[in-house]
PDB file of C-alpha atoms in Angstrom:
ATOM      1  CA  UNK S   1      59.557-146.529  61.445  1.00  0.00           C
ATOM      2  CA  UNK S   2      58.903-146.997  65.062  1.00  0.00           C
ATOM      3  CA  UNK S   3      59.417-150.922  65.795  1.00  0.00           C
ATOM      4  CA  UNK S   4      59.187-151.606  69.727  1.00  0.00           C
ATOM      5  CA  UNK S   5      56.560-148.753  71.824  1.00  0.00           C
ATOM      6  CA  UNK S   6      56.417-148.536  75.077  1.00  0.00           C
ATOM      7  CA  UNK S   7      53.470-146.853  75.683  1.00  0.00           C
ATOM      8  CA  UNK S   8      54.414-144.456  78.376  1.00  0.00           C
ATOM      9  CA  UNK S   9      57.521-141.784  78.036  1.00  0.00           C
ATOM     10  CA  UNK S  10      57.219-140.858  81.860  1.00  0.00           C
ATOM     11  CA  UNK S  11      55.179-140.995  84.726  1.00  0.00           C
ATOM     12  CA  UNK S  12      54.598-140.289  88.082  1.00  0.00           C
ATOM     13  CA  UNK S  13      52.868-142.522  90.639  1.00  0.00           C
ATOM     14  CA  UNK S  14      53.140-142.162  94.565  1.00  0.00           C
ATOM     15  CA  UNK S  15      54.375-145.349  96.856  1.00  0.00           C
ATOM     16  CA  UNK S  16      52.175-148.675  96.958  1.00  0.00           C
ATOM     17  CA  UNK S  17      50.148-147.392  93.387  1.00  0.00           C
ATOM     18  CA  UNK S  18      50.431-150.562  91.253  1.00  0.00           C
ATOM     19  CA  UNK S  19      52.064-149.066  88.124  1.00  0.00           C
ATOM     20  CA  UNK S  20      51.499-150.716  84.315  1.00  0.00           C
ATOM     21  CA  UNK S  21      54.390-150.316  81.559  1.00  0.00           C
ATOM     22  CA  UNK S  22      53.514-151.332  78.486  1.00  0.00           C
ATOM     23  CA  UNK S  23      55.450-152.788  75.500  1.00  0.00           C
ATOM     24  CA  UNK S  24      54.411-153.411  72.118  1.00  0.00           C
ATOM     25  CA  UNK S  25      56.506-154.566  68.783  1.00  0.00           C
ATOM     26  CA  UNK S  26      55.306-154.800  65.038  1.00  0.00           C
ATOM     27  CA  UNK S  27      58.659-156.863  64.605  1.00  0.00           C
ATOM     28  CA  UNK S  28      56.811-160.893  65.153  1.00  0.00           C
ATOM     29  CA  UNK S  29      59.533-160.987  67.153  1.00  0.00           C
ATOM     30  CA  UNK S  30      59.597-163.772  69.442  1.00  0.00           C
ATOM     31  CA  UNK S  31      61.924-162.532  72.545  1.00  0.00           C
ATOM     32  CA  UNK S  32      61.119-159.906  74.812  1.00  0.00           C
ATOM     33  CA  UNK S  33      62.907-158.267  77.354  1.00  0.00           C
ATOM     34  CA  UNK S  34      62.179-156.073  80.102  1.00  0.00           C
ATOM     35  CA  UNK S  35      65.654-153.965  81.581  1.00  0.00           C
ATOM     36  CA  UNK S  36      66.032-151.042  83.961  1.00  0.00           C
ATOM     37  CA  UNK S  37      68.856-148.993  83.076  1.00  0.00           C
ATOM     38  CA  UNK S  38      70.623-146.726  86.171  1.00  0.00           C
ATOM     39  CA  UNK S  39      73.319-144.798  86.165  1.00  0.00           C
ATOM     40  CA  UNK S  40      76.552-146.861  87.487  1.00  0.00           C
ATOM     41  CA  UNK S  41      74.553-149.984  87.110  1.00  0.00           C
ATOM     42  CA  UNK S  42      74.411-149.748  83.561  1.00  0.00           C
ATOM     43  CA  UNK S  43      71.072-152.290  82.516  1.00  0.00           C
ATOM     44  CA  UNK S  44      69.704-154.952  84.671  1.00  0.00           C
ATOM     45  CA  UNK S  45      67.549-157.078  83.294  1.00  0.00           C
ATOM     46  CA  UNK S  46      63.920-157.827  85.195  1.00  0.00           C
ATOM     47  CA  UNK S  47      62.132-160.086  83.103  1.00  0.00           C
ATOM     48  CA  UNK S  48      62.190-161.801  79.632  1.00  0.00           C
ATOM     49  CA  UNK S  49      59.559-163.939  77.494  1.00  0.00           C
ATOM     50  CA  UNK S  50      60.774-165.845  74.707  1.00  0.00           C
ATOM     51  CA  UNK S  51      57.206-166.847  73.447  1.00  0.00           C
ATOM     52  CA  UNK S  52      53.514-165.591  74.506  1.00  0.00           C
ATOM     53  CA  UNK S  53      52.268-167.021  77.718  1.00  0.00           C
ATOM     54  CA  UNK S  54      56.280-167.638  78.841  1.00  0.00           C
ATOM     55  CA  UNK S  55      58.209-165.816  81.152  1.00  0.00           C
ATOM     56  CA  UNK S  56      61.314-166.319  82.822  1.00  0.00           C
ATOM     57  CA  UNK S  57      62.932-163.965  86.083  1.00  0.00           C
ATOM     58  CA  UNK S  58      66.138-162.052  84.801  1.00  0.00           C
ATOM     59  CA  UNK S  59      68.532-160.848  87.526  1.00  0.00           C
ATOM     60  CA  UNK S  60      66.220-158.444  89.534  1.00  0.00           C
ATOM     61  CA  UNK S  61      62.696-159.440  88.860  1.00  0.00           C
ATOM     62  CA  UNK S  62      61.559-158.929  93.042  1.00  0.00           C
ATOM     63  CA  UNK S  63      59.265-156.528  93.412  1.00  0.00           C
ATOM     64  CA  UNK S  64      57.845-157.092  89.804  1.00  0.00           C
ATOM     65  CA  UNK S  65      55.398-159.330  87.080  1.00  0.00           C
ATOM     66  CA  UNK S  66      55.077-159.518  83.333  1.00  0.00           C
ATOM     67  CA  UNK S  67      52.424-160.529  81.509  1.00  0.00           C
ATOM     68  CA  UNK S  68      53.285-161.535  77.701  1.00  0.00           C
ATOM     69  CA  UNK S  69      48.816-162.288  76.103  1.00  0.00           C
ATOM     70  CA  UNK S  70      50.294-161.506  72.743  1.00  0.00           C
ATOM     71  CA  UNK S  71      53.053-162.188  70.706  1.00  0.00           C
ATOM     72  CA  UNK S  72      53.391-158.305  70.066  1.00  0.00           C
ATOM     73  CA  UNK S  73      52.779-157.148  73.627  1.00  0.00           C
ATOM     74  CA  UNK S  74      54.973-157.621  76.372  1.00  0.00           C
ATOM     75  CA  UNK S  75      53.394-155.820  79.989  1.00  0.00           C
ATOM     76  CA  UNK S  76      55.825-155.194  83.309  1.00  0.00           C
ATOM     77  CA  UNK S  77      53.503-154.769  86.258  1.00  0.00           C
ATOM     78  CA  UNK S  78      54.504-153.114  89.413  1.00  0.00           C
ATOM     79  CA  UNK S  79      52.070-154.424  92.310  1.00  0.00           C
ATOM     80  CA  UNK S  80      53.271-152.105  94.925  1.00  0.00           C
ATOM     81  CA  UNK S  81      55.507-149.574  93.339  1.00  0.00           C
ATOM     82  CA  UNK S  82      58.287-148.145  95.941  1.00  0.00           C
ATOM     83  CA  UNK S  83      60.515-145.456  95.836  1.00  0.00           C
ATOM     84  CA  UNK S  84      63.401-147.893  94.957  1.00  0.00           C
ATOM     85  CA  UNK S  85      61.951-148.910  91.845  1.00  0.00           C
ATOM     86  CA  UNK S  86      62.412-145.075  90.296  1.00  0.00           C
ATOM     87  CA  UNK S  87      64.273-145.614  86.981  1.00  0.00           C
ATOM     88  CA  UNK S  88      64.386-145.879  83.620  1.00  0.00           C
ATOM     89  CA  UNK S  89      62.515-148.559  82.015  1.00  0.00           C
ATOM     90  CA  UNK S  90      63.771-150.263  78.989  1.00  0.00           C
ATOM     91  CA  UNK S  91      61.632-152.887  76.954  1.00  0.00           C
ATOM     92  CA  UNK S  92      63.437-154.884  73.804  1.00  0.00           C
ATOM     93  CA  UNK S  93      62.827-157.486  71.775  1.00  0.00           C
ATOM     94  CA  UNK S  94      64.443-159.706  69.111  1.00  0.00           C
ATOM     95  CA  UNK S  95      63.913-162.803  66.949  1.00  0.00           C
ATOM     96  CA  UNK S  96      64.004-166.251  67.826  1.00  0.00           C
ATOM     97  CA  UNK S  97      67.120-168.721  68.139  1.00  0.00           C
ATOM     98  CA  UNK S  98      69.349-169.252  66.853  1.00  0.00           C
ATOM     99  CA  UNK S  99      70.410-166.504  64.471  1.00  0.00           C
ATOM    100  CA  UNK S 100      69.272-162.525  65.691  1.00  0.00           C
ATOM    101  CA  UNK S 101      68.450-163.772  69.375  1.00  0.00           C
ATOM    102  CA  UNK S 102      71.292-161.228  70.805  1.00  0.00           C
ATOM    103  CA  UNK S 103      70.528-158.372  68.423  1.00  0.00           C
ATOM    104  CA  UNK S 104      68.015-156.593  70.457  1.00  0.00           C
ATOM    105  CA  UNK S 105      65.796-153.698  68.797  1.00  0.00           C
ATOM    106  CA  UNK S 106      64.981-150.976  71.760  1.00  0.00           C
ATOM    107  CA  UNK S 107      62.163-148.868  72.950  1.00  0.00           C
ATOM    108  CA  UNK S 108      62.664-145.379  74.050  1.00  0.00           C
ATOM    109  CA  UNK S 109      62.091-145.595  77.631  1.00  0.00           C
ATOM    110  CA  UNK S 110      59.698-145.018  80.266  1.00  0.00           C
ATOM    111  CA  UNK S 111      61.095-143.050  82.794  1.00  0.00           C
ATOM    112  CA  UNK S 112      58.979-143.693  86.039  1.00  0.00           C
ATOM    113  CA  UNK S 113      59.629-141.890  89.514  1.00  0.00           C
ATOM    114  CA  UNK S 114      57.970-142.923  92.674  1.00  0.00           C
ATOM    115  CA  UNK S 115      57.194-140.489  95.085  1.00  0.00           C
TER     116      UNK S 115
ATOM    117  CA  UNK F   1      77.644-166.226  86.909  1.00  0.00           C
ATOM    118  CA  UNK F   2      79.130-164.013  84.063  1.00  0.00           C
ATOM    119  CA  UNK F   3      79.814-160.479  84.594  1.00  0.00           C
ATOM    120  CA  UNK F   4      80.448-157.529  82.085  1.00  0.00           C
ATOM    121  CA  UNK F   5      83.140-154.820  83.991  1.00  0.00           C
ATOM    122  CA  UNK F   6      83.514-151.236  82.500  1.00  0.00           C
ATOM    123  CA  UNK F   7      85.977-149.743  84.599  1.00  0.00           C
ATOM    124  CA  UNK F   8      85.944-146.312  82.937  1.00  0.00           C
ATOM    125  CA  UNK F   9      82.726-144.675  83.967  1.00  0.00           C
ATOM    126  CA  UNK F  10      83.533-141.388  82.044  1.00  0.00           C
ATOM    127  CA  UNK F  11      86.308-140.553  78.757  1.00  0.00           C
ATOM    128  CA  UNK F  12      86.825-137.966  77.550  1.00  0.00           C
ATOM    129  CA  UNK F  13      89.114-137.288  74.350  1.00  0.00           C
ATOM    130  CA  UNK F  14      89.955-134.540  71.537  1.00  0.00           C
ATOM    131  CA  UNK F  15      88.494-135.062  68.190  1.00  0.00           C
ATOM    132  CA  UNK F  16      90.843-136.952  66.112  1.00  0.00           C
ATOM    133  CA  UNK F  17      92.794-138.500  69.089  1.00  0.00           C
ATOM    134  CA  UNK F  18      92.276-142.378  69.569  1.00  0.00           C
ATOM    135  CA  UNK F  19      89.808-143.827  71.918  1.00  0.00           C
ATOM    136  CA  UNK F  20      89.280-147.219  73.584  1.00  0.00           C
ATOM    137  CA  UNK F  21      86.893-148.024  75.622  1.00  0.00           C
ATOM    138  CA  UNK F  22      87.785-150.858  77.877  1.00  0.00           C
ATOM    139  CA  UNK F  23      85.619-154.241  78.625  1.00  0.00           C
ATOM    140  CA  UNK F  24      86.483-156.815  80.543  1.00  0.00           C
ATOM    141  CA  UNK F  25      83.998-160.321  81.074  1.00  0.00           C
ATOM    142  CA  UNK F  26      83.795-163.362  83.438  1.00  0.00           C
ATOM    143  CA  UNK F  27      82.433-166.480  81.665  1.00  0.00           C
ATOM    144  CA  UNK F  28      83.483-169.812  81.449  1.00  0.00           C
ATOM    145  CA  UNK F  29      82.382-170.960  78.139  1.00  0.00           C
ATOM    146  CA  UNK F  30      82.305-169.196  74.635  1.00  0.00           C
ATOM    147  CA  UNK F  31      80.457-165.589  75.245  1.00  0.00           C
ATOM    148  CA  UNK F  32      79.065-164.050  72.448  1.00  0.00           C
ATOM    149  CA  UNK F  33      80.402-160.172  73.543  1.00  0.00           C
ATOM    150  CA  UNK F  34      78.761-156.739  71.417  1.00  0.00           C
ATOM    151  CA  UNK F  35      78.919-152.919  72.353  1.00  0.00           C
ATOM    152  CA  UNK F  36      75.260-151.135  72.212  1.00  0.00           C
ATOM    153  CA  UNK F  37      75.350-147.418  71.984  1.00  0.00           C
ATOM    154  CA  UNK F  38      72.949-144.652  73.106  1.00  0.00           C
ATOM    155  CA  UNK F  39      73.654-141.546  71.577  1.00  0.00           C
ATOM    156  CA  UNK F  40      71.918-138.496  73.027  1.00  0.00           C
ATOM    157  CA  UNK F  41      68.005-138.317  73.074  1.00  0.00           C
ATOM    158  CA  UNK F  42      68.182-141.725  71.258  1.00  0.00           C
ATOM    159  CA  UNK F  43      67.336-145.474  72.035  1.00  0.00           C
ATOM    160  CA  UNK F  44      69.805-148.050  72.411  1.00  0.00           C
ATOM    161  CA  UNK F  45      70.871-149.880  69.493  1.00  0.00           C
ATOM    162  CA  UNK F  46      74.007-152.578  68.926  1.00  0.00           C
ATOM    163  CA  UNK F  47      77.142-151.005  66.835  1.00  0.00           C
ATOM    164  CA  UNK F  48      78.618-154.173  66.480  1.00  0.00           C
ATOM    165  CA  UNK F  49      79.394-157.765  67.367  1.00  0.00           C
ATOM    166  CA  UNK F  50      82.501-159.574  67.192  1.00  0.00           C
ATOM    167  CA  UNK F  51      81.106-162.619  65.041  1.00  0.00           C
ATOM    168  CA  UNK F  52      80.762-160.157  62.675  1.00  0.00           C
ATOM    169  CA  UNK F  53      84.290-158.956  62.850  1.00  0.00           C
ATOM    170  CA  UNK F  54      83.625-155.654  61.123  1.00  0.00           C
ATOM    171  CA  UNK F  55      84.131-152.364  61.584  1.00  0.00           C
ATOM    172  CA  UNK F  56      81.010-150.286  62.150  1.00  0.00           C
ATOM    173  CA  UNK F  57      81.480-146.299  62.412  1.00  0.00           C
ATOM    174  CA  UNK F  58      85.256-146.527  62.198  1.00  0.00           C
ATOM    175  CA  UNK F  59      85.142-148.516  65.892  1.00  0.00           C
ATOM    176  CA  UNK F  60      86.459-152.146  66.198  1.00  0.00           C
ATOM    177  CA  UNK F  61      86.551-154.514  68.782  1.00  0.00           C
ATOM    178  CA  UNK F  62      88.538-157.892  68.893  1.00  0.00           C
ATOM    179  CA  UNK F  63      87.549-160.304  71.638  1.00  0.00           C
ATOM    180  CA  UNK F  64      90.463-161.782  73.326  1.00  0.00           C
ATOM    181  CA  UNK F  65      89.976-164.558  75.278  1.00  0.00           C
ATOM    182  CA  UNK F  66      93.035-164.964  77.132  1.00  0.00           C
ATOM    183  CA  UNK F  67      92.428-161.760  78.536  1.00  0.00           C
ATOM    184  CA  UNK F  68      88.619-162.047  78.920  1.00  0.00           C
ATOM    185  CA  UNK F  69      88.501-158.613  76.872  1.00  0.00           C
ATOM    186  CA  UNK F  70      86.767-157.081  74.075  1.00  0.00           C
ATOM    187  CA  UNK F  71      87.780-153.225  73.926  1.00  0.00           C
ATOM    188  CA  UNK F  72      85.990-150.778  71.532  1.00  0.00           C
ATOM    189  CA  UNK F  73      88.455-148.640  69.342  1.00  0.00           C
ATOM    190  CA  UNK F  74      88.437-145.753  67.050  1.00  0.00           C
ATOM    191  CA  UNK F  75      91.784-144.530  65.674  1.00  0.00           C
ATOM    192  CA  UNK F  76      90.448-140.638  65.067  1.00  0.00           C
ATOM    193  CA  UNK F  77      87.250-139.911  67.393  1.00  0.00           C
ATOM    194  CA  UNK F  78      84.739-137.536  66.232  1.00  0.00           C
ATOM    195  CA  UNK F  79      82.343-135.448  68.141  1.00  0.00           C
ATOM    196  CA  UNK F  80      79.301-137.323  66.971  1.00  0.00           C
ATOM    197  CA  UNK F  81      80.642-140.341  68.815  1.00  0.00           C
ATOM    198  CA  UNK F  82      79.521-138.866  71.792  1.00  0.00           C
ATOM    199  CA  UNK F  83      77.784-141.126  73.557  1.00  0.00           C
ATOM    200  CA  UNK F  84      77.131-143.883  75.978  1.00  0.00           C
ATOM    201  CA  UNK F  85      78.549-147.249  75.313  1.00  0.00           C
ATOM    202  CA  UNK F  86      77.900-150.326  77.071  1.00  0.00           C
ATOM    203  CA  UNK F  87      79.568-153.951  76.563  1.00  0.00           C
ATOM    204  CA  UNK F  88      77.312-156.485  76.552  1.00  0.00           C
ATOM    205  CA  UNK F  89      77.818-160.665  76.739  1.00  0.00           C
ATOM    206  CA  UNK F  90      75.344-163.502  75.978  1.00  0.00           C
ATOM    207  CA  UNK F  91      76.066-167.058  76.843  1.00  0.00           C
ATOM    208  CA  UNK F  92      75.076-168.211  73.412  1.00  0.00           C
ATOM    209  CA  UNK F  93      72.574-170.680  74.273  1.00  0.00           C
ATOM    210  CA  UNK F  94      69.827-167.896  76.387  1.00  0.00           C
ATOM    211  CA  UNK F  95      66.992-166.814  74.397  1.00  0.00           C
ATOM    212  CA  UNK F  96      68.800-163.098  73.668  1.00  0.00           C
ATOM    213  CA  UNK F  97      69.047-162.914  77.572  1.00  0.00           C
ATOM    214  CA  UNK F  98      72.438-160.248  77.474  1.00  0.00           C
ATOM    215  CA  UNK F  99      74.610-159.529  80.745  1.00  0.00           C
ATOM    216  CA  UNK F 100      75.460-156.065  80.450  1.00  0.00           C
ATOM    217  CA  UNK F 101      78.424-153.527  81.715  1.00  0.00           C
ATOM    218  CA  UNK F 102      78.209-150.176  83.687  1.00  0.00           C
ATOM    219  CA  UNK F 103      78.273-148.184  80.482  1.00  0.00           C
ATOM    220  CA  UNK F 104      81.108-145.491  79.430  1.00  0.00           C
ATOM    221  CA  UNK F 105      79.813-142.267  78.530  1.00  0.00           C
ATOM    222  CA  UNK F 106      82.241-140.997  76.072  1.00  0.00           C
ATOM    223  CA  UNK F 107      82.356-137.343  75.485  1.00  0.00           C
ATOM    224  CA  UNK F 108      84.516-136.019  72.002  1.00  0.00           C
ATOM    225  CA  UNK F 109      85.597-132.638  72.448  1.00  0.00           C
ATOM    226  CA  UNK F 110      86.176-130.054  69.843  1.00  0.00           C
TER     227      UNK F 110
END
C-alpha cells in the first residue's frame, strides 16, 4: 500500500560527505516535492519538479540539488552536507493541474544528522 | 509573499472538551487553505480542505477571509486526535507548491 518511498529512514554522514535522498512514487504522479520539516519551523519546502527533467527552487533550496530522470523518481542531493542541514526530510508528490495538485501523498521521512 | 502563522505551538485539552486550533494567512489573492495531520509514528496526510467544505473526523474549518483565518475545530476531542497539525495555503495557480504553518501539536488527555 506504500505509494511515495524514500529510500532511506535515517542516516548518518559527517560534514562536507555529499549525501543522496532518494524518492520514488508508483502514483504517475506528475508533482514532486522535496520539504524539510523542523520543529518551530513547521515544513519548508527545498525543491519541487512538476514534470521529469524540471525543477524549480522552493523557499530554501541553498545548499542543495534535485535531480527528477524519471517520472517516478525524484533525488535531493546534498553536495557538501553541513551540520545545519540536520533534519527531517520529507519527499511528496501529487497529480497534475488543475484538480489534486494541492493534495499531496507523503513519504515517511528520512531523518539525516550531520556530524 | 504569503505566510501561514500558527501561533499556538502546543494545546492541550480534556477528552470531550472543544478544540480549535488557530490559523491565520497573508495572501493577496484567493488561497486555497487545508490542515495536514501527522499522527504519531505516521506520515503526513491532508484531513481536509475548505473547497470541500466537509467535515472529516468530526473537525471543520471555515476559511474567513476578512479575517485571513481558517481555524480547525472539533466540538468533543478525543484522545486519538493527538497529533500534529499544520495549516497549509496554496496560491491556486503553483504546481501543488503549499506554504505551510509552524504546526500545533495537539495533545487529548484522558
Amino acid at each position: 500500500d506504500v505509494k511515495v518511498t524514500q529510500s532511506s529512514r535515517y542516516l548518518v554522514k559527517r560534514t562536507g560527505e555529499k549525501v543522496f535522498l532518494e524518492c520514488v512514487q508508483d502514483m504517475d504522479h506528475e508533482n514532486m516535492f522535496w520539504y524539510r520539516q523542523d520543529p518551530g519551523l513547521g515544513l519548508r519546502l527545498i525543491y519541487f519538479s512538476y514534470d521529469v527533467k524540471m525543477k524549480e527552487k522552493g523557499d530554501i533550496p541553498e545548499g542543495y540539488s534535485v535531480s527528477r530522470e524519471k517520472k517516478e523518481r525524484f533525488s535531493l542531493i546534498l553536495e557538501s552536507a553541513s551540520t545545519n542541514q540536520t533534519s527531517m526530510y520529507l519527499c511528496a508528490s501529487s497529480r497534475g493541474r488543475p484538480s489534486g495538485a494541492n493534495v499531496l501523498t507523503f513519504g515517511a521521512g528520512s531523518r539525516l544528522t550531520v556530524l | 509573499a504569503q505566510r501561514v502563522t500558527q501561533p499556538e505551538k502546543l494545546l492541550s485539552v480534556f477528552k470531550g472538551a472543544p478544540v480549535e486550533l488557530k490559523c491565520n494567512y497573508s495572501y493577496s489573492g484567493s488561497p486555497e487553505l487545508f490542515w495536514y495531520v501527522q499522527y504519531s509514528r505516521q506520515r503526513l496526510q491532508l484531513l481536509l480542505r475548505h473547497i470541500s467544505r466537509e467535515s472529516i473526523k468530526g473537525f471543520t474549518a471555515d476559511l474567513n477571509k476578512g479575517e485571513t483565518s481558517f481555524h480547525l475545530k472539533k466540538p468533543f476531542a478525543q484522545e486519538e486526535d493527538s497529533a500534529m497539525y499544520y495549516c497549509a495555503l496554496s496560491e491556486g495557480t503553483s504546481y501543488g507548491k503549499l506554504t505551510f504553518g509552524q504546526g500545533t501539536i495537539l495533545t487529548v488527555h484522558p
